[in-house]
Amino acid sequence: MTKQISQYVNRDLSWIEFNRRVLEEAQDERNPLLERAKFLSIVSSNLDEFMSVRVAGIQDQKRAGLTKTDFTGYTPAGLWKRIIKRATSMVSDQYSTFRDVVRSLEKENVVINKIKDLNETQKKAVSDYFHEIVYPVLTPMAVDRSRPFPLVHTKELYLAVLLKRDLKAEEEETLFAIVQVPSILTRYVPVPGRLNNKKQEFVLLEDVIEQFIDTLFNGYAPFSVHPFRLTRNADLTINEEGAEDLLEQIEKELRRRRWGNPVRLEVAKGMHPIALETLREELEIEDNLFEINGPLDLSFLLRFVNSLPGHDNLRYEKLEPAYPREFDESDDMFEVIRNRDVLMYHPYESFEAVNDFVLQSAYDPEVLAIKMTLYRVSGQSALVQALAKAAEAGKQVTVVVELRARFDEERNIAWARQLEKAGCHVVYGLVGLKTHAKILLVVRREQGTLRRYVHVGTGNYNDNTATLYTDIGLFTSHPTIGGDASALFNEVTGYSSPYEWKAFGVAPTDLKDKLYRLIDRERINAKAGRKAHIIAKMNSLSNQEMIDKLYEASAAGVKIELIVRGVCCLRPGLAGRSDNIKVISIVDRYLEHARVMYFHNNGEEEVYLSSADWMTRNLLKRIELICPVFDPDLRNMLIKMLKLNLNDNVKARELKPSGLYEHVRKESDKPFRSQFEAGHIPYWKGHV
């Protein structure tokens, strides 16, 4: 008897399919070679986060004996087995691809060597490097009756070492020790070139340490040295209700993250059985063991590629973001925004315009207040510096800093303290709700009245990711949006009765309901025989109720086109349910990050920008917003951008009813790559 297919795709299995699409970019020989290496690095980083958060949570449920199925039909134990099977297969393919990339790099005179393959001059240089730089920071940690197993830090690289006093004595006791490979040192070590040879040669730091491991154990003979790496549960458990000081509570939880339960153990293939059994027993790893045929943790490849001199022919052509032409026409950004709304498309247009706007606001004597949200900020944030200058100039500066932005908590704590020191009012949001909305409000005195200037974005206020992610930003002085922006900050920073939003939809109070109303309007139009069309672009779609709402609209005849980069639990192509829904995913040079929604509305087209994906956490457990684009020219620009994505037949994959993805392009099709077309600003923005 054939098992009936579920109406939904499991979220975690969908994520694995997403990471496999990233891996396909590393495998695609049409991509420049060094960019393929970067994609390999991204696969590793993605898998680390997935294991430490999602898989860790499933492990906790399994250990607690939970047997209830989720809405996709999986129990924790059943899902665990499926995840491990698929992840193991993906990692095997990842390292097969790595070996292929390494072979191709060798043809381009970039070589990651084994120490035994170096000449004597190079070996001498490596020896000097070890003894002068590496040896002083190493700490061997023995494990015996008097010294218990040491703390193994999450996602750090270690060497497991087996030793004896005398290798010839068969009855001699085998001893066990570990050595941490210092992450403060670069993972790849350059070695001097050979005479009359253009090769750039490197060795890996763990190989260097292994070569000289005997220097750490005087009087003992190491006979087995193999790398290993542990991933721990990294999800923070914060009792916000009982936390008098949220910042202090998060700092405490960050320290506790070091002792999170082990989730995954990676070991080098061929590890000695005694060492492997010791690690599994001490770390309590049951069935999430990965034996790796190659260097552990390929995330080092990103830094390796970025620091490698030359070889521009093996990289994407460098993109120089254009400064928005609207702001080139005047030195006064307020004048420009007062006269018209301005739309920016990153990374094709420069994020510097946002920095400049805040900086101009900081020095403008007519600016009275600046309010903004910060979720993920870059290491050297010009925005933070500008906000500090504004506060020092006596302006009212309020910054909502989200301390719980996963894996950026420590950086955000540092920025919060710096802003407070400069005189800014720093708010840590509402209890139980992450502040994920991306909004900036400037209040300015003009001719005896106050005018509000607003920037709303789909991405974080982070000038680094603005060069790597595709995102949309809107500058406006529209009074309705300005009024909603003020109300939003009042709700987040103070006490405020529920507000009747004029333009925004705001989670968790009414964003979901607003989206429902917009979808239902299309459904009603379709039932009345009118044209009905929805296009929605986002990172993830996993909320069951939202999926069911889309199914209802599809069944009524609404044409629905979804551009979902990552997780998608909606299953298209189900007869009578989702046969009017098409889902594509684009994985390319830049991370597709913008959230944009289009509704045909019987010809009165509406377009919205949003900070929120259609996931339960975004719709119900975060402060998010959806903002309309009122300017008809800008609406048309965004519709053109969405159609660019929908016409992609090079990097787009279509989700099939099976839950798997297939490339869109047919051999007869003329190649159309949306990210490369979008790079020509006149194409989508209508510039002359």
C-alpha positions as a printed Julia matrix, in Angstrom:
688×3 Matrix{Float64}:
   0.0    0.0     0.0
   1.43   3.4    -1.03
   1.97   5.82    1.82
  -0.05   9.01    1.34
   2.14  12.05    0.77
   2.01  14.74    3.47
   0.57  18.12    2.57
   3.68  19.69    4.04
   7.45  19.4     3.71
   9.3   19.01    7.01
  11.14  22.18    8.0
  14.44  20.55    8.9
  14.53  18.27    5.87
  13.74  21.33    3.74
  16.71  23.1     5.33
  19.01  20.22    4.37
  17.77  20.55    0.79
  18.63  24.25    0.95
  22.17  23.53    2.12
  22.49  20.98   -0.67
  21.64  23.76   -3.13
  24.52  25.74   -1.63
  26.73  22.68   -2.13
  25.63  22.49   -5.76
  27.12  25.96   -6.23
  30.46  24.59   -5.01
  30.08  21.75   -7.49
  29.11  23.97  -10.42
  32.18  24.3   -12.65
  30.64  27.37  -14.31
  31.34  29.27  -11.08
  34.85  30.71  -10.59
  37.08  28.27   -8.74
  37.74  30.37   -5.63
  34.02  31.14   -5.37
  33.35  27.4    -5.38
  35.7   27.13   -2.39
  33.7   29.87   -0.63
  30.48  27.94   -1.12
  32.14  24.92    0.5
  32.92  27.12    3.49
  29.32  28.33    3.66
  28.04  24.73    3.61
  30.17  24.01    6.71
  29.1   27.16    8.58
  25.44  26.51    7.77
  25.67  22.92    8.98
  27.35  24.03   12.22
  24.45  26.34   13.07
  21.86  23.77   12.03
  23.41  21.12   14.28
  23.9   23.42   17.25
  20.34  24.79   17.19
  17.81  22.75   15.23
  19.31  19.28   15.64
  20.14  20.04   19.26
  16.48  20.78   19.92
  15.37  17.56   18.24
  17.92  15.64   20.32
  16.48  17.15   23.51
  12.97  16.1    22.47
  14.14  12.59   21.62
  15.94  12.18   24.95
  12.86  13.44   26.78
  10.89  10.61   25.19
   8.53  12.82   23.19
   6.66  10.8    20.56
   4.14  13.36   19.3
   4.32  13.99   15.55
   4.75  17.5    14.15
   2.38  18.86   11.49
   4.51  17.24    8.78
   4.09  13.77   10.32
   7.47  13.21   12.0
   8.26  12.16   15.55
  11.54  13.51   17.02
  13.15  10.05   16.77
  12.01   9.52   13.19
  13.11  13.0    12.14
  16.49  12.52   13.85
  17.2    9.39   11.82
  16.22  11.05    8.56
  18.33  14.15    9.3
  21.45  12.16   10.18
  21.08  10.04    7.05
  20.72  13.04    4.74
  23.38  15.09    6.5
  25.86  12.2     6.31
  25.24  11.88    2.58
  25.66  15.63    2.1
  28.93  15.75    4.05
  30.29  12.88    1.96
  29.46  14.84   -1.21
  30.92  18.0     0.32
  34.33  16.38    0.86
  34.27  14.77   -2.56
  33.74  18.28   -3.93
  36.52  19.61   -1.7
  39.0   17.12   -3.18
  37.9   18.14   -6.66
  38.38  21.85   -5.84
  41.82  21.15   -4.32
  42.91  19.32   -7.48
  41.71  22.23   -9.6
  43.54  24.71   -7.36
  46.75  22.77   -7.85
  46.42  23.32  -11.58
  46.28  27.04  -10.79
  49.47  26.8    -8.66
  47.67  27.0    -5.3
  48.63  23.93   -3.27
  47.59  22.74    0.21
  50.39  20.28    0.9
  51.25  17.55    3.34
  54.43  18.24    5.25
  56.06  15.07    3.9
  55.78  16.53    0.39
  57.76  19.68    1.24
  61.43  20.11    0.39
  64.05  20.54    3.11
  64.0   24.33    2.98
  60.25  24.39    3.39
  60.34  21.84    6.21
  62.89  24.01    8.0
  60.58  27.04    7.65
  57.64  25.05    9.03
  59.78  23.85   11.95
  60.8   27.41   12.76
  57.18  28.55   12.6
  56.09  25.8    14.97
  58.76  26.4    17.57
  58.6   30.21   17.47
  54.86  30.84   17.02
  52.79  27.71   17.63
  54.53  25.83   20.45
  54.26  28.66   23.03
  50.44  28.73   22.8
  49.8   24.98   22.9
  48.57  23.23   26.03
  48.58  19.41   26.12
  45.81  18.06   28.37
  46.28  14.54   29.68
  43.38  12.37   30.82
  43.97   9.93   33.67
  42.74   9.1    37.16
  44.0   12.36   38.61
  43.08  14.57   35.64
  39.47  14.28   34.44
  38.44  14.81   30.85
  38.85  18.53   30.07
  36.2   20.86   28.71
  36.02  20.58   24.93
  34.82  23.86   23.45
  32.15  23.82   20.8
  33.28  23.99   17.16
  36.96  24.19   18.08
  39.5   21.87   16.49
  41.42  19.41   18.7
  43.91  16.6    18.28
  43.31  13.29   20.08
  46.67  11.78   21.01
  47.47   8.22   22.13
  50.85   7.67   23.81
  53.01   5.07   25.51
  56.24   5.33   27.42
  57.71   2.55   25.34
  56.13   1.61   22.03
  57.96  -1.73   21.99
  56.34  -2.86   25.24
  53.04  -4.41   24.19
  51.68  -4.52   27.75
  52.47  -0.85   28.28
  49.42   1.21   29.27
  47.98   3.4    26.53
  47.58   7.01   27.61
  45.18   9.57   26.18
  45.56  13.36   25.79
  44.06  16.14   23.74
  45.62  19.28   22.27
  43.56  22.23   21.1
  44.51  23.64   17.71
  44.68  27.36   18.58
  41.98  29.27   16.71
  43.87  32.5    17.34
  46.37  31.37   14.69
  45.56  31.1    11.02
  44.47  27.62    9.97
  46.59  27.62    6.81
  50.33  28.25    7.03
  52.14  29.62    3.95
  55.5   28.01    3.19
  58.33  29.49    1.11
  58.14  28.9    -2.62
  60.44  26.53   -4.44
  63.13  27.75   -6.82
  61.88  28.46  -10.34
  58.35  27.58   -9.28
  55.27  29.84   -9.24
  53.31  27.68   -6.81
  51.8   29.2    -3.66
  52.06  26.43   -1.08
  50.37  26.04    2.29
  50.13  23.46    5.05
  47.36  23.15    7.6
  48.03  24.12   11.19
  46.85  20.78   12.59
  49.35  18.99   10.33
  52.14  21.22   11.65
  51.22  20.41   15.26
  50.97  16.7    14.5
  54.42  16.77   12.9
  56.0   18.04   16.13
  53.55  16.53   18.64
  56.33  14.67   20.45
  57.75  18.01   21.69
  54.65  18.36   23.89
  55.07  14.97   25.61
  58.66  14.66   26.71
  59.53  11.05   27.6
  56.42   9.62   25.91
  55.93   8.3    22.39
  52.78   9.41   20.52
  51.59   6.69   18.17
  48.19   8.0    17.06
  47.25  11.64   16.37
  43.89  12.49   14.81
  41.78  15.68   14.69
  38.29  15.86   16.19
  35.66  18.54   16.65
  32.59  18.75   18.88
  29.38  20.7    18.3
  27.36  21.6    21.39
  23.82  22.83   21.91
  24.12  26.6    21.4
  20.53  27.66   22.04
  20.27  30.1    24.93
  17.69  29.43   27.64
  16.78  32.77   29.17
  14.17  33.3    31.85
  13.29  36.86   30.88
  10.43  37.11   33.35
  12.79  36.46   36.22
  15.73  38.42   34.85
  16.12  41.76   36.56
  18.86  42.7    34.08
  18.49  41.15   30.64
  22.02  42.12   29.59
  23.51  40.43   32.66
  21.33  37.34   32.15
  22.43  36.96   28.52
  26.09  37.35   29.48
  25.61  34.55   32.01
  23.95  32.31   29.41
  26.74  32.99   26.91
  29.21  31.61   29.45
  26.97  28.56   29.97
  26.88  27.94   26.2
  30.4   26.46   26.55
  28.88  23.56   28.52
  25.93  22.9    26.2
  25.09  19.25   25.63
  27.17  17.56   22.91
  25.24  17.18   19.67
  27.72  16.13   16.96
  31.22  14.66   16.92
  33.42  14.97   13.83
  36.57  12.85   13.66
  39.21  12.28   11.01
  38.7    9.07    9.1
  40.97   6.31   10.38
  41.04   7.49   14.0
  42.41   4.8    16.32
  39.56   2.78   17.9
  40.8    3.49   21.45
  40.78   7.25   20.83
  37.38   7.11   19.16
  35.81   5.07   21.92
  37.28   7.39   24.57
  35.77  10.44   22.87
  32.37   8.84   22.37
  32.21   7.7    25.97
  33.43  10.94   27.54
  31.35  13.2    25.29
  28.3   10.91   25.39
  27.88  10.85   21.63
  25.59   8.05   20.45
  24.62   8.25   16.81
  25.68  11.65   15.49
  29.24  10.78   14.54
  30.79  11.98   11.29
  33.99  10.35   10.07
  35.56  12.91    7.76
  37.81  12.08    4.83
  39.64  15.4     4.74
  40.32  18.46    6.93
  37.68  19.03    9.58
  35.72  22.29    9.44
  36.01  23.65    5.92
  34.76  27.07    7.06
  38.43  28.15    7.04
  38.23  28.24    3.24
  36.4   31.59    3.29
  39.27  33.37    5.02
  41.79  31.41    2.96
  40.22  32.55   -0.31
  39.82  36.16    0.84
  43.46  36.41    1.91
  44.92  34.69   -1.16
  46.74  37.31   -3.26
  46.13  37.54   -6.99
  44.09  35.01   -8.97
  41.38  37.54   -9.85
  40.56  35.34  -12.84
  39.3   32.73  -10.35
  36.87  35.12   -8.62
  33.68  36.91   -9.51
  34.27  40.27  -11.09
  34.33  42.84   -8.31
  31.12  44.81   -7.89
  31.39  48.47   -6.95
  28.04  49.45   -5.4
  26.64  52.59   -6.98
  25.8   55.5    -4.7
  22.04  56.16   -5.15
  21.75  58.75   -7.88
  18.91  60.51   -6.08
  21.33  61.56   -3.33
  24.01  62.66   -5.78
  21.73  65.44   -6.94
  21.81  67.31   -3.63
  24.02  67.61   -0.55
  20.87  67.75    1.58
  19.46  64.24    1.97
  16.46  65.64    3.86
  15.52  67.78    0.86
  15.67  64.75   -1.44
  13.51  62.55    0.81
  11.11  65.43    1.46
  10.44  65.67   -2.28
  10.24  61.94   -3.1
  10.68  58.48   -1.69
  13.97  56.75   -2.46
  14.38  53.0    -2.93
  17.76  51.27   -2.62
  18.67  47.77   -3.79
  21.7   46.34   -2.01
  24.4   45.27   -2.78
  24.05  46.96   -6.18
  23.53  50.28   -4.44
  25.72  51.37   -1.58
  24.74  51.09    2.07
  26.88  54.2     2.62
  23.76  56.25    1.93
  22.23  54.95    5.18
  25.41  55.77    7.11
  25.52  59.23    5.54
  21.88  59.89    6.43
  22.47  59.11   10.11
  25.67  61.14   10.09
  23.91  64.13    8.52
  21.17  63.76   11.12
  23.8   63.73   13.87
  25.23  67.1    12.81
  22.02  68.81   11.65
  20.98  71.39   14.29
  17.31  70.99   13.31
  17.24  67.26   14.09
  15.76  66.68   17.51
  15.61  62.89   17.79
  16.93  59.73   16.18
  15.41  56.33   16.9
  16.42  53.02   15.37
  16.58  49.27   15.82
  19.82  47.27   15.72
  19.74  43.49   15.3
  23.04  42.46   13.7
  25.74  45.11   13.42
  29.12  44.9    11.71
  32.38  44.85   13.64
  33.3   48.42   12.67
  29.88  50.02   12.45
  29.83  53.56   11.07
  26.18  53.73   12.14
  27.01  53.18   15.79
  29.69  55.86   15.63
  27.22  58.3    14.05
  24.59  57.56   16.72
  27.16  58.18   19.43
  28.06  61.53   17.82
  24.39  62.5    17.71
  23.96  61.77   21.42
  27.11  63.72   22.25
  25.66  66.63   20.27
  22.68  66.65   22.64
  20.1   64.98   20.43
  17.58  62.51   21.8
  18.96  59.17   20.56
  17.09  55.96   21.29
  18.44  52.62   20.1
  16.59  49.33   20.45
  19.41  46.77   20.58
  18.43  43.12   20.26
  20.79  41.31   22.62
  19.41  37.9    21.63
  20.46  37.94   17.95
  21.85  34.39   17.81
  25.67  34.19   17.72
  25.91  38.01   17.71
  25.01  38.42   21.37
  28.5   39.37   22.55
  29.0   41.93   19.8
  25.62  43.52   20.49
  26.37  43.73   24.21
  29.58  45.6    23.38
  27.73  48.03   21.09
  25.0   48.58   23.7
  27.57  49.57   26.29
  29.36  51.87   23.87
  26.09  53.61   22.96
  25.11  54.02   26.61
  28.5   55.51   27.36
  27.96  58.09   24.6
  24.62  59.13   26.11
  22.17  57.15   23.97
  19.06  55.65   25.49
  19.49  51.92   24.91
  16.43  49.69   25.12
  16.59  45.91   25.03
  13.08  45.33   23.67
  10.06  43.61   25.16
  10.03  40.55   27.4
   9.67  37.37   25.36
   9.91  39.12   21.97
  12.98  39.61   19.82
  13.04  42.96   18.02
  13.68  42.0    14.4
  12.1   44.99   12.63
  14.55  47.16   10.63
  13.53  50.77   11.03
  15.14  54.18   11.5
  13.21  57.33   12.45
  14.56  60.9    12.41
  12.45  63.75   13.8
  13.38  67.16   12.36
  12.12  70.7    13.02
  11.1   72.46    9.81
   9.39  75.86    9.56
   7.81  75.69   12.97
   6.57  72.12   12.64
   8.03  68.62   12.97
   8.62  66.26   10.07
   9.45  62.58   10.36
  11.93  60.88    8.06
  11.9   57.08    7.99
  14.11  54.33    6.62
  12.59  50.83    6.5
  14.68  47.87    5.4
  14.41  44.17    4.71
  17.91  43.56    6.07
  20.02  44.43    9.07
  21.81  47.74    9.57
  25.1   46.06    8.78
  27.44  47.52    6.16
  29.3   44.21    5.79
  26.31  42.02    4.98
  24.94  44.82    2.77
  27.72  43.9     0.32
  26.9   40.17    0.49
  23.09  40.03    0.77
  20.37  41.28   -1.56
  18.14  43.62    0.43
  15.8   46.55   -0.12
  15.76  49.84    1.77
  13.14  52.6     1.55
  13.61  56.25    2.56
  10.36  58.17    2.97
   8.86  61.21    4.68
   5.29  60.03    4.07
   3.32  61.28    7.11
   1.31  58.06    7.52
   4.45  55.93    7.64
   6.08  58.49    9.94
   3.13  58.32   12.33
   3.25  54.53   12.42
   7.02  54.62   13.0
   6.6   56.87   16.05
   3.87  54.61   17.41
   6.06  51.54   16.91
   8.92  53.0    18.92
   6.51  54.13   21.64
   5.2   50.57   21.96
   8.7   49.09   22.15
  10.26  51.61   24.52
   7.34  52.57   26.77
   3.76  51.77   27.74
   1.23  52.17   24.98
  -2.3   50.97   24.31
  -2.78  48.87   21.16
  -2.38  51.18   18.17
  -4.5   51.15   15.04
  -1.83  50.96   12.36
  -2.48  53.15    9.33
   0.22  51.7     7.04
   2.25  49.1     8.9
   1.41  45.6     9.9
   3.28  44.8    13.11
   4.01  41.43   14.68
   3.05  39.91   16.98
  -0.21  41.88   17.18
  -1.57  42.13   13.65
   1.02  41.39   10.93
  -0.31  37.87   10.43
  -3.9   39.13   10.29
  -2.92  41.8     7.78
  -1.32  39.19    5.53
  -4.43  37.03    5.89
  -6.6   39.95    4.78
  -4.39  40.6     1.75
  -4.43  36.91    0.75
  -8.18  36.63    1.34
  -8.8   39.67   -0.85
  -7.07  37.89   -3.74
  -9.06  34.72   -3.0
 -12.36  36.65   -3.08
 -11.36  38.31   -6.36
 -10.51  34.92   -7.89
 -13.87  33.47   -6.82
 -15.6   36.45   -8.45
 -13.83  35.68  -11.72
 -11.39  38.59  -11.45
  -7.65  38.32  -11.98
  -5.89  37.39   -8.73
  -2.14  37.16   -8.31
   0.3   37.0    -5.37
   4.09  37.14   -5.57
   5.96  36.75   -2.28
   9.72  36.72   -1.8
  11.2   35.65    1.52
  13.88  33.54    3.19
  11.65  30.9     4.77
   8.03  29.71    4.79
   7.18  27.27    7.58
   4.09  28.5     9.46
   1.34  25.91    8.98
  -1.58  28.35    9.21
   0.0   30.66    6.63
   0.59  27.7     4.31
  -3.05  26.63    4.72
  -4.14  30.19    3.88
  -2.11  30.01    0.65
  -3.63  26.6    -0.1
  -7.13  28.13    0.25
  -6.22  30.93   -2.16
  -4.71  28.49   -4.65
  -7.79  26.27   -4.54
  -9.91  29.35   -5.31
  -7.83  30.05   -8.43
  -5.3   32.63   -7.22
  -2.01  32.48   -9.13
   0.7   32.32   -6.45
   4.41  32.63   -7.18
   6.77  32.21   -4.23
  10.49  33.0    -4.22
  11.71  31.25   -1.07
  15.47  30.97   -0.72
  15.66  28.51    2.16
  13.13  26.46    4.12
   9.75  25.94    2.44
   7.22  23.64    4.12
   4.55  24.31    1.5
   4.27  21.48   -1.0
   3.3   22.8    -4.46
   1.57  20.85   -7.2
  -0.99  18.99   -5.06
  -4.15  18.53   -7.09
  -7.0   20.75   -5.92
  -4.86  22.27   -3.17
  -1.64  23.83   -4.43
  -1.66  23.32   -8.19
  -1.77  27.11   -8.71
   1.36  27.61   -6.61
   4.9   27.74   -7.97
   7.91  27.86   -5.64
  11.44  28.69   -6.72
  14.67  29.13   -4.78
  17.62  31.17   -6.0
  21.09  30.42   -4.64
  23.8   32.49   -6.3
  26.67  34.86   -5.64
  24.71  36.95   -3.12
  22.48  35.67   -0.35
  18.88  36.41   -1.36
  17.58  38.15    1.76
  14.89  40.65    0.74
  11.31  40.14    1.84
   8.9   41.66   -0.7
   5.18  40.94   -1.22
   3.01  41.82   -4.23
  -0.79  41.65   -4.41
  -2.65  42.33   -7.67
  -5.73  43.73   -5.88
  -7.93  43.79   -9.01
  -5.47  46.07  -10.78
  -4.84  48.42   -7.83
  -1.48  46.77   -7.22
   0.1   46.84   -3.76
   3.7   46.08   -2.81
   5.11  45.69    0.7
   8.57  45.47    2.2
   9.0   43.38    5.32
  11.5   42.28    7.93
   9.57  39.06    8.5
   9.73  35.63    6.98
   6.54  33.56    7.13
   7.69  31.47   10.06
   5.95  31.07   13.4
   8.73  32.84   15.28
   8.53  35.88   12.97
   4.75  36.13   12.94
   4.09  35.47   16.62
   7.27  35.76   18.7
   9.1   38.8    17.32
   8.56  42.48   16.72
   8.41  42.64   12.94
   6.85  44.98   10.45
   5.46  45.07    6.93
   5.49  48.46    5.2
   3.64  49.5     2.02
   5.43  51.22   -0.84
   3.12  54.09   -1.78
   5.08  55.63   -4.65
   3.8   54.05   -7.92
   7.19  54.31   -9.65
   8.9   52.53   -6.78
   6.18  49.88   -6.74
   6.87  49.23  -10.4
  10.6   48.94   -9.68
   9.92  46.27   -7.07
   7.54  44.38   -9.34
  10.29  44.42  -11.98
  12.75  43.08   -9.41
  10.38  40.24   -8.49
   9.94  39.37  -12.17
  13.72  39.32  -12.57
  13.8   36.56   -9.96
  10.9   34.67  -11.5
  12.56  34.73  -14.93
  15.86  33.32  -13.61
  16.72  30.06  -15.38
  20.38  29.73  -14.37
  20.4   29.73  -10.56
  16.72  29.16   -9.88
  15.5   25.75   -8.76
  11.83  24.82   -8.63
  10.33  22.94   -5.69
   8.54  19.79   -6.85
   5.72  17.94   -5.04
   8.34  15.4    -3.87
   9.99  18.07   -1.71
  13.08  18.04   -3.94
  14.28  20.86   -6.19
  15.09  20.8    -9.89
  16.88  23.36  -12.06
  14.44  25.49  -14.02
  16.42  25.91  -17.24
  15.87  23.81  -20.32
  18.66  23.45  -22.88
  16.69  25.46  -25.42
  16.3   28.44  -23.06
  18.44  31.54  -23.37
  20.35  31.9   -20.05
  18.91  34.53  -17.7
  20.66  35.05  -14.36
  18.69  37.46  -12.19
  21.48  38.59   -9.91
  23.68  39.48  -12.85
  20.82  41.29  -14.6
  19.98  43.17  -11.39
  23.6   44.34  -11.3
  22.73  46.64  -14.18
  20.83  49.24  -12.16
  19.22  50.88  -15.24
  17.56  47.55  -16.06
  15.38  47.46  -12.97
  15.46  51.01  -11.65
  14.71  52.88  -14.83
  17.74  55.16  -14.67
  18.84  56.74  -17.92
